[in-house]
PDB file of C-alpha atoms in Angstrom:
ATOM      1  CA  MET A  47     280.825 -37.685-172.194  1.00 74.00           C
ATOM      2  CA  GLN A  48     284.585 -38.028-171.909  1.00 81.00           C
ATOM      3  CA  PHE A  49     284.138 -40.095-168.735  1.00 76.00           C
ATOM      4  CA  VAL A  50     281.799 -42.509-170.535  1.00 70.00           C
ATOM      5  CA  GLN A  51     284.240 -42.926-173.398  1.00 76.00           C
ATOM      6  CA  ASN A  52     287.175 -43.519-171.069  1.00 81.00           C
ATOM      7  CA  ASN A  53     285.269 -45.945-168.841  1.00 83.00           C
ATOM      8  CA  LEU A  54     283.054 -47.965-171.194  1.00 84.00           C
ATOM      9  CA  LEU A  55     283.589 -51.168-169.245  1.00 85.00           C
ATOM     10  CA  LEU A  56     282.673 -49.499-165.951  1.00 85.00           C
ATOM     11  CA  VAL A  57     279.554 -47.874-167.424  1.00 82.00           C
ATOM     12  CA  GLY A  58     278.508 -51.168-169.045  1.00 86.00           C
ATOM     13  CA  LEU A  59     278.964 -52.998-165.753  1.00 86.00           C
ATOM     14  CA  ALA A  60     276.833 -50.400-163.951  1.00 85.00           C
ATOM     15  CA  LEU A  61     274.041 -50.760-166.531  1.00 86.00           C
ATOM     16  CA  VAL A  62     274.063 -54.556-166.348  1.00 86.00           C
ATOM     17  CA  SER A  63     274.028 -54.463-162.533  1.00 85.00           C
ATOM     18  CA  GLY A  64     271.076 -52.081-162.532  1.00 81.00           C
ATOM     19  CA  ALA A  65     269.175 -54.264-164.980  1.00 78.00           C
ATOM     20  CA  MET A  66     269.773 -57.325-162.805  1.00 76.00           C
ATOM     21  CA  LEU A  67     268.436 -55.510-159.752  1.00 77.00           C
ATOM     22  CA  LEU A  68     265.293 -54.419-161.594  1.00 73.00           C
ATOM     23  CA  TRP A  69     264.631 -57.745-163.345  1.00 64.00           C
ATOM     24  CA  PRO A  70     262.481 -59.343-160.586  1.00 61.00           C
ATOM     25  CA  LEU A  71     260.219 -56.289-160.476  1.00 60.00           C
ATOM     26  CA  VAL A  72     259.914 -56.079-164.257  1.00 56.00           C
ATOM     27  CA  SER A  73     259.296 -59.808-164.716  1.00 56.00           C
ATOM     28  CA  ARG A  74     256.301 -59.706-162.354  1.00 52.00           C
ATOM     29  CA  PHE A  75     254.560 -57.181-164.565  1.00 50.00           C
ATOM     30  CA  PHE A  76     255.368 -58.887-167.859  1.00 47.00           C
ATOM     31  CA  GLY A  77     254.269 -62.468-167.444  1.00 52.00           C
ATOM     32  CA  GLY A  78     256.381 -63.482-164.490  1.00 60.00           C
ATOM     33  CA  ALA A  79     255.052 -65.836-161.873  1.00 76.00           C
ATOM     34  CA  LYS A  80     252.627 -64.454-159.338  1.00 91.00           C
ATOM     35  CA  GLN A  81     254.441 -64.355-155.991  1.00 94.00           C
ATOM     36  CA  VAL A  82     253.031 -65.095-152.567  1.00 97.00           C
ATOM     37  CA  ASP A  83     254.875 -64.600-149.314  1.00 96.00           C
ATOM     38  CA  THR A  84     254.672 -67.144-146.521  1.00 97.00           C
ATOM     39  CA  LEU A  85     251.631 -65.500-144.892  1.00 97.00           C
ATOM     40  CA  GLU A  86     249.686 -65.440-148.159  1.00 97.00           C
ATOM     41  CA  ALA A  87     250.712 -69.042-148.834  1.00 97.00           C
ATOM     42  CA  VAL A  88     249.424 -70.207-145.432  1.00 97.00           C
ATOM     43  CA  GLN A  89     246.131 -68.373-146.046  1.00 97.00           C
ATOM     44  CA  LYS A  90     245.724 -69.999-149.462  1.00 97.00           C
ATOM     45  CA  ILE A  91     246.554 -73.427-148.022  1.00 96.00           C
ATOM     46  CA  ASN A  92     244.152 -73.065-145.072  1.00 96.00           C
ATOM     47  CA  HIS A  93     241.266 -71.146-146.658  1.00 96.00           C
ATOM     48  CA  ALA A  94     241.388 -71.922-150.382  1.00 95.00           C
ATOM     49  CA  ASP A  95     242.643 -75.519-150.101  1.00 95.00           C
ATOM     50  CA  ALA A  96     245.678 -74.725-152.242  1.00 97.00           C
ATOM     51  CA  LEU A  97     247.851 -77.557-153.452  1.00 97.00           C
ATOM     52  CA  VAL A  98     251.558 -77.172-152.663  1.00 98.00           C
ATOM     53  CA  ILE A  99     253.990 -78.687-155.151  1.00 98.00           C
ATOM     54  CA  ASP A 100     257.622 -79.050-154.129  1.00 98.00           C
ATOM     55  CA  VAL A 101     259.883 -79.106-157.205  1.00 98.00           C
ATOM     56  CA  ARG A 102     263.159 -79.755-155.352  1.00 98.00           C
ATOM     57  CA  GLU A 103     265.254 -82.865-155.812  1.00 97.00           C
ATOM     58  CA  PRO A 104     264.626 -85.888-153.534  1.00 97.00           C
ATOM     59  CA  GLY A 105     267.689 -85.221-151.368  1.00 96.00           C
ATOM     60  CA  GLU A 106     266.475 -81.706-150.630  1.00 97.00           C
ATOM     61  CA  VAL A 107     262.941 -82.864-149.831  1.00 97.00           C
ATOM     62  CA  ALA A 108     264.316 -85.485-147.431  1.00 96.00           C
ATOM     63  CA  GLN A 109     265.536 -82.615-145.239  1.00 94.00           C
ATOM     64  CA  GLY A 110     261.951 -81.425-144.820  1.00 95.00           C
ATOM     65  CA  LYS A 111     258.971 -80.159-146.786  1.00 97.00           C
ATOM     66  CA  ILE A 112     255.723 -78.289-146.270  1.00 97.00           C
ATOM     67  CA  ALA A 113     253.057 -80.577-144.784  1.00 95.00           C
ATOM     68  CA  ARG A 114     250.984 -82.393-147.444  1.00 95.00           C
ATOM     69  CA  ALA A 115     253.097 -80.928-150.260  1.00 97.00           C
ATOM     70  CA  LYS A 116     253.186 -83.053-153.392  1.00 97.00           C
ATOM     71  CA  HIS A 117     256.752 -83.757-154.511  1.00 98.00           C
ATOM     72  CA  ILE A 118     257.335 -83.493-158.252  1.00 98.00           C
ATOM     73  CA  PRO A 119     260.950 -82.664-159.157  1.00 98.00           C
ATOM     74  CA  LEU A 120     261.169 -79.863-161.728  1.00 96.00           C
ATOM     75  CA  GLY A 121     262.691 -82.190-164.325  1.00 96.00           C
ATOM     76  CA  GLU A 122     259.643 -84.476-164.098  1.00 97.00           C
ATOM     77  CA  LEU A 123     256.944 -81.792-164.062  1.00 97.00           C
ATOM     78  CA  LYS A 124     256.025 -81.857-167.766  1.00 95.00           C
ATOM     79  CA  ASN A 125     255.754 -85.647-167.760  1.00 95.00           C
ATOM     80  CA  ARG A 126     253.650 -85.744-164.586  1.00 96.00           C
ATOM     81  CA  VAL A 127     251.285 -82.863-165.343  1.00 95.00           C
ATOM     82  CA  GLY A 128     248.447 -85.377-165.783  1.00 95.00           C
ATOM     83  CA  GLU A 129     248.488 -85.895-162.009  1.00 95.00           C
ATOM     84  CA  LEU A 130     247.527 -82.240-161.604  1.00 96.00           C
ATOM     85  CA  GLU A 131     244.666 -81.941-164.101  1.00 93.00           C
ATOM     86  CA  LYS A 132     241.992 -81.923-161.380  1.00 93.00           C
ATOM     87  CA  TYR A 133     243.697 -78.846-159.865  1.00 92.00           C
ATOM     88  CA  LYS A 134     243.684 -76.830-163.097  1.00 92.00           C
ATOM     89  CA  ALA A 135     241.307 -74.162-161.725  1.00 88.00           C
ATOM     90  CA  LYS A 136     242.416 -74.370-158.085  1.00 94.00           C
ATOM     91  CA  PRO A 137     245.245 -72.497-156.386  1.00 97.00           C
ATOM     92  CA  ILE A 138     248.634 -74.165-156.687  1.00 97.00           C
ATOM     93  CA  ILE A 139     251.683 -72.949-154.785  1.00 98.00           C
ATOM     94  CA  MET A 140     255.030 -73.955-156.231  1.00 98.00           C
ATOM     95  CA  VAL A 141     258.016 -74.184-153.892  1.00 98.00           C
ATOM     96  CA  CYS A 142     261.735 -74.902-154.176  1.00 97.00           C
ATOM     97  CA  ARG A 143     264.731 -73.967-152.033  1.00 97.00           C
ATOM     98  CA  SER A 144     264.837 -70.232-152.823  1.00 94.00           C
ATOM     99  CA  GLY A 145     262.049 -69.509-155.321  1.00 92.00           C
ATOM    100  CA  SER A 146     263.970 -69.656-158.606  1.00 90.00           C
ATOM    101  CA  ARG A 147     263.154 -73.176-159.817  1.00 94.00           C
ATOM    102  CA  SER A 148     259.582 -72.868-158.644  1.00 95.00           C
ATOM    103  CA  ALA A 149     259.168 -69.659-160.685  1.00 92.00           C
ATOM    104  CA  GLY A 150     260.114 -71.674-163.761  1.00 92.00           C
ATOM    105  CA  ALA A 151     257.654 -74.378-162.735  1.00 95.00           C
ATOM    106  CA  CYS A 152     254.934 -71.717-162.478  1.00 94.00           C
ATOM    107  CA  GLY A 153     255.645 -70.738-166.062  1.00 91.00           C
ATOM    108  CA  ILE A 154     255.328 -74.338-167.224  1.00 93.00           C
ATOM    109  CA  LEU A 155     251.948 -74.820-165.543  1.00 95.00           C
ATOM    110  CA  SER A 156     250.639 -71.432-166.677  1.00 92.00           C
ATOM    111  CA  LYS A 157     251.456 -72.288-170.293  1.00 92.00           C
ATOM    112  CA  LEU A 158     249.549 -75.541-169.867  1.00 93.00           C
ATOM    113  CA  GLY A 159     246.381 -73.698-168.823  1.00 92.00           C
ATOM    114  CA  PHE A 160     246.594 -73.720-165.029  1.00 93.00           C
ATOM    115  CA  THR A 161     244.940 -70.477-163.938  1.00 91.00           C
ATOM    116  CA  GLU A 162     245.926 -69.982-160.289  1.00 94.00           C
ATOM    117  CA  VAL A 163     249.623 -70.741-159.994  1.00 96.00           C
ATOM    118  CA  TYR A 164     251.747 -68.972-157.386  1.00 97.00           C
ATOM    119  CA  ASN A 165     255.440 -68.990-156.572  1.00 96.00           C
ATOM    120  CA  LEU A 166     256.424 -69.029-152.904  1.00 97.00           C
ATOM    121  CA  ALA A 167     258.750 -66.032-152.681  1.00 94.00           C
ATOM    122  CA  GLY A 168     261.965 -67.084-150.997  1.00 94.00           C
ATOM    123  CA  GLY A 169     261.023 -70.769-151.161  1.00 96.00           C
ATOM    124  CA  MET A 170     261.739 -73.130-148.290  1.00 97.00           C
ATOM    125  CA  ILE A 171     264.356 -70.735-146.952  1.00 96.00           C
ATOM    126  CA  ALA A 172     261.638 -68.129-146.324  1.00 97.00           C
ATOM    127  CA  TRP A 173     259.241 -70.803-145.007  1.00 97.00           C
ATOM    128  CA  GLN A 174     261.751 -71.988-142.412  1.00 96.00           C
ATOM    129  CA  GLN A 175     262.838 -68.448-141.485  1.00 97.00           C
ATOM    130  CA  SER A 176     259.154 -67.757-140.719  1.00 96.00           C
ATOM    131  CA  ASN A 177     259.239 -70.732-138.320  1.00 97.00           C
ATOM    132  CA  LEU A 178     256.480 -72.508-140.187  1.00 96.00           C
ATOM    133  CA  PRO A 179     256.099 -76.287-139.798  1.00 95.00           C
ATOM    134  CA  VAL A 180     258.121 -78.714-141.876  1.00 96.00           C
ATOM    135  CA  GLU A 181     257.570 -82.468-142.092  1.00 95.00           C
ATOM    136  CA  LYS A 182     260.207 -85.069-142.856  1.00 88.00           C
TER     137      LYS A 182
END
């Protein structure tokens, strides 16, 4: 107990670090976006005709995107949701650079009643590291 009292800052830092490490795991179980890895994403695209939505900014998309992905920047998603109404009950895979922005986009669509929304874990970084095709 004396150690804790003498090192409150150190103990607090350790607790915050631990919470940050556990957050992705906890968020999946409590309403976080459903994640798919690159293999699952390819299967959903090829076998379930999943729609891929790229929420990156135009400059990022110009460097390459998943084939046939629909580009809707995250900032425009709420205003352009009407374009996606016909996909409301179909699988949708959201993608960004690393998976953070697309997780937020998943939350937006889920709240609007889209039932099969998935976040590509690792985003385009994971896609390219898996040597999957990219179109420019």
